[in-house]
Every structure is written in C-alpha cells, then in structure tokens.
mmCIF file of N, CA and C in Angstrom:
data_model
loop_
_atom_site.group_PDB
_atom_site.id
_atom_site.type_symbol
_atom_site.label_atom_id
_atom_site.label_comp_id
_atom_site.label_asym_id
_atom_site.label_seq_id
_atom_site.Cartn_x
_atom_site.Cartn_y
_atom_site.Cartn_z
ATOM 1 N N MET A 1255 5.979 -22.862 5.387
ATOM 2 C CA MET A 1255 6.145 -21.767 6.205
ATOM 3 C C MET A 1255 7.271 -21.675 6.666
ATOM 4 N N SER A 1256 7.886 -20.416 6.667
ATOM 5 C CA SER A 1256 9.540 -20.646 7.584
ATOM 6 C C SER A 1256 9.595 -19.696 8.858
ATOM 7 N N ALA A 1257 10.076 -20.034 9.598
ATOM 8 C CA ALA A 1257 9.926 -19.444 10.852
ATOM 9 C C ALA A 1257 10.850 -18.073 11.074
ATOM 10 N N SER A 1258 10.689 -16.868 11.363
ATOM 11 C CA SER A 1258 11.138 -15.627 11.129
ATOM 12 C C SER A 1258 11.148 -15.024 12.357
ATOM 13 N N THR A 1259 12.301 -14.440 12.515
ATOM 14 C CA THR A 1259 12.155 -13.856 14.032
ATOM 15 C C THR A 1259 10.964 -12.409 14.450
ATOM 16 N N SER A 1260 11.034 -11.445 13.206
ATOM 17 C CA SER A 1260 9.847 -10.601 13.326
ATOM 18 C C SER A 1260 8.745 -11.181 12.173
ATOM 19 N N PRO A 1261 7.834 -10.955 12.947
ATOM 20 C CA PRO A 1261 6.372 -11.664 12.483
ATOM 21 C C PRO A 1261 6.076 -10.779 11.200
ATOM 22 N N ALA A 1262 6.480 -9.696 11.132
ATOM 23 C CA ALA A 1262 5.879 -9.104 10.130
ATOM 24 C C ALA A 1262 6.887 -7.968 9.270
ATOM 25 N N PRO A 1263 7.850 -8.317 8.904
ATOM 26 C CA PRO A 1263 8.949 -7.640 8.606
ATOM 27 C C PRO A 1263 8.700 -6.464 7.489
ATOM 28 N N GLU A 1264 7.375 -6.397 6.624
ATOM 29 C CA GLU A 1264 7.003 -5.627 5.975
ATOM 30 C C GLU A 1264 6.697 -4.412 6.934
ATOM 31 N N ALA A 1265 5.832 -4.604 7.966
ATOM 32 C CA ALA A 1265 5.463 -3.523 8.739
ATOM 33 C C ALA A 1265 6.621 -2.745 9.342
ATOM 34 N N LEU A 1266 7.687 -3.359 9.570
ATOM 35 C CA LEU A 1266 9.261 -2.715 10.345
ATOM 36 C C LEU A 1266 9.705 -1.901 9.301
ATOM 37 N N ASP A 1267 9.709 -2.383 7.837
ATOM 38 C CA ASP A 1267 10.078 -1.621 6.837
ATOM 39 C C ASP A 1267 9.233 -0.422 6.586
ATOM 40 N N LEU A 1268 7.980 -0.420 6.580
ATOM 41 C CA LEU A 1268 7.040 0.592 6.364
ATOM 42 C C LEU A 1268 7.275 1.804 7.907
ATOM 43 N N GLN A 1269 7.847 1.135 8.632
ATOM 44 C CA GLN A 1269 8.045 2.427 10.340
ATOM 45 C C GLN A 1269 9.334 2.534 9.814
ATOM 46 N N GLN A 1270 10.145 2.251 9.354
ATOM 47 C CA GLN A 1270 11.519 2.732 8.949
ATOM 48 C C GLN A 1270 11.457 3.831 7.590
ATOM 49 N N SER A 1271 10.727 3.573 6.926
ATOM 50 C CA SER A 1271 10.607 4.259 5.690
ATOM 51 C C SER A 1271 9.919 5.804 6.458
ATOM 52 N N ALA A 1272 8.813 5.360 6.926
ATOM 53 C CA ALA A 1272 8.166 6.596 7.695
ATOM 54 C C ALA A 1272 9.227 7.362 8.441
ATOM 55 N N ALA A 1273 9.914 6.867 9.066
ATOM 56 C CA ALA A 1273 11.172 7.392 10.168
ATOM 57 C C ALA A 1273 12.199 8.410 9.104
ATOM 58 N N VAL A 1274 12.414 7.536 8.014
ATOM 59 C CA VAL A 1274 13.515 8.278 7.088
ATOM 60 C C VAL A 1274 12.692 9.688 6.305
ATOM 61 N N PHE A 1275 11.540 9.223 6.073
ATOM 62 C CA PHE A 1275 10.786 10.137 5.385
ATOM 63 C C PHE A 1275 10.626 11.446 6.434
ATOM 64 N N ALA A 1276 10.591 11.256 7.442
ATOM 65 C CA ALA A 1276 10.336 12.383 8.296
ATOM 66 C C ALA A 1276 11.875 12.858 8.846
ATOM 67 N N ALA A 1277 12.540 12.295 8.531
ATOM 68 C CA ALA A 1277 14.101 12.700 9.210
ATOM 69 C C ALA A 1277 14.593 13.991 7.597
ATOM 70 N N LEU A 1278 14.411 12.875 6.600
ATOM 71 C CA LEU A 1278 14.491 13.544 5.191
ATOM 72 C C LEU A 1278 14.297 15.266 4.918
ATOM 73 N N GLY A 1279 12.586 14.974 5.004
ATOM 74 C CA GLY A 1279 12.088 16.431 4.997
ATOM 75 C C GLY A 1279 10.938 16.363 4.298
ATOM 76 N N ASP A 1280 9.903 17.275 3.882
ATOM 77 C CA ASP A 1280 8.953 17.383 2.496
ATOM 78 C C ASP A 1280 9.364 17.686 1.566
ATOM 79 N N GLU A 1281 10.852 18.476 1.351
ATOM 80 C CA GLU A 1281 11.137 18.753 -0.183
ATOM 81 C C GLU A 1281 11.731 17.437 -0.822
ATOM 82 N N THR A 1282 12.361 16.588 -0.020
ATOM 83 C CA THR A 1282 12.921 15.219 -0.374
ATOM 84 C C THR A 1282 11.649 14.271 -0.462
ATOM 85 N N ARG A 1283 10.473 14.464 0.320
ATOM 86 C CA ARG A 1283 9.330 13.348 0.109
ATOM 87 C C ARG A 1283 8.423 13.761 -1.098
ATOM 88 N N LEU A 1284 8.704 15.129 -1.706
ATOM 89 C CA LEU A 1284 8.167 15.560 -2.750
ATOM 90 C C LEU A 1284 8.779 14.698 -3.754
ATOM 91 N N ARG A 1285 9.986 15.124 -3.862
ATOM 92 C CA ARG A 1285 10.810 14.424 -5.268
ATOM 93 C C ARG A 1285 10.803 13.431 -5.421
ATOM 94 N N LEU A 1286 10.741 12.230 -4.300
ATOM 95 C CA LEU A 1286 10.242 10.922 -4.584
ATOM 96 C C LEU A 1286 8.884 10.859 -4.529
ATOM 97 N N VAL A 1287 8.163 11.181 -4.258
ATOM 98 C CA VAL A 1287 6.619 11.246 -5.013
ATOM 99 C C VAL A 1287 6.974 11.561 -6.144
ATOM 100 N N ALA A 1288 7.277 12.515 -6.602
ATOM 101 C CA ALA A 1288 7.379 12.848 -8.135
ATOM 102 C C ALA A 1288 7.959 11.589 -8.739
ATOM 103 N N ALA A 1289 8.879 11.420 -8.430
ATOM 104 C CA ALA A 1289 9.769 10.448 -9.231
ATOM 105 C C ALA A 1289 9.134 9.140 -9.463
ATOM 106 N N LEU A 1290 8.112 9.014 -8.570
ATOM 107 C CA LEU A 1290 7.125 7.933 -8.599
ATOM 108 C C LEU A 1290 6.032 7.987 -9.903
#
C-alpha cells in the first residue's frame, strides 16, 4: 500500500470531469456521450 497525499484521486478526477462537463456545455457533453 503506497502512501499518497490524496485519499481518493479517482473521486477528485470525477469532480474535475463534472466541472469540465458543466463548463463545456450540453452540446459537447452530448458529443462525448455519442462518441462512447
């Protein structure tokens, strides 16, 4: 087990992704979802 400064980096990534999606807007979000 490695000691990291952030307990859950994955959670931070999710929060950042959510903020980015909100900033980009619905159109870009729909394009990304469609790409998946």
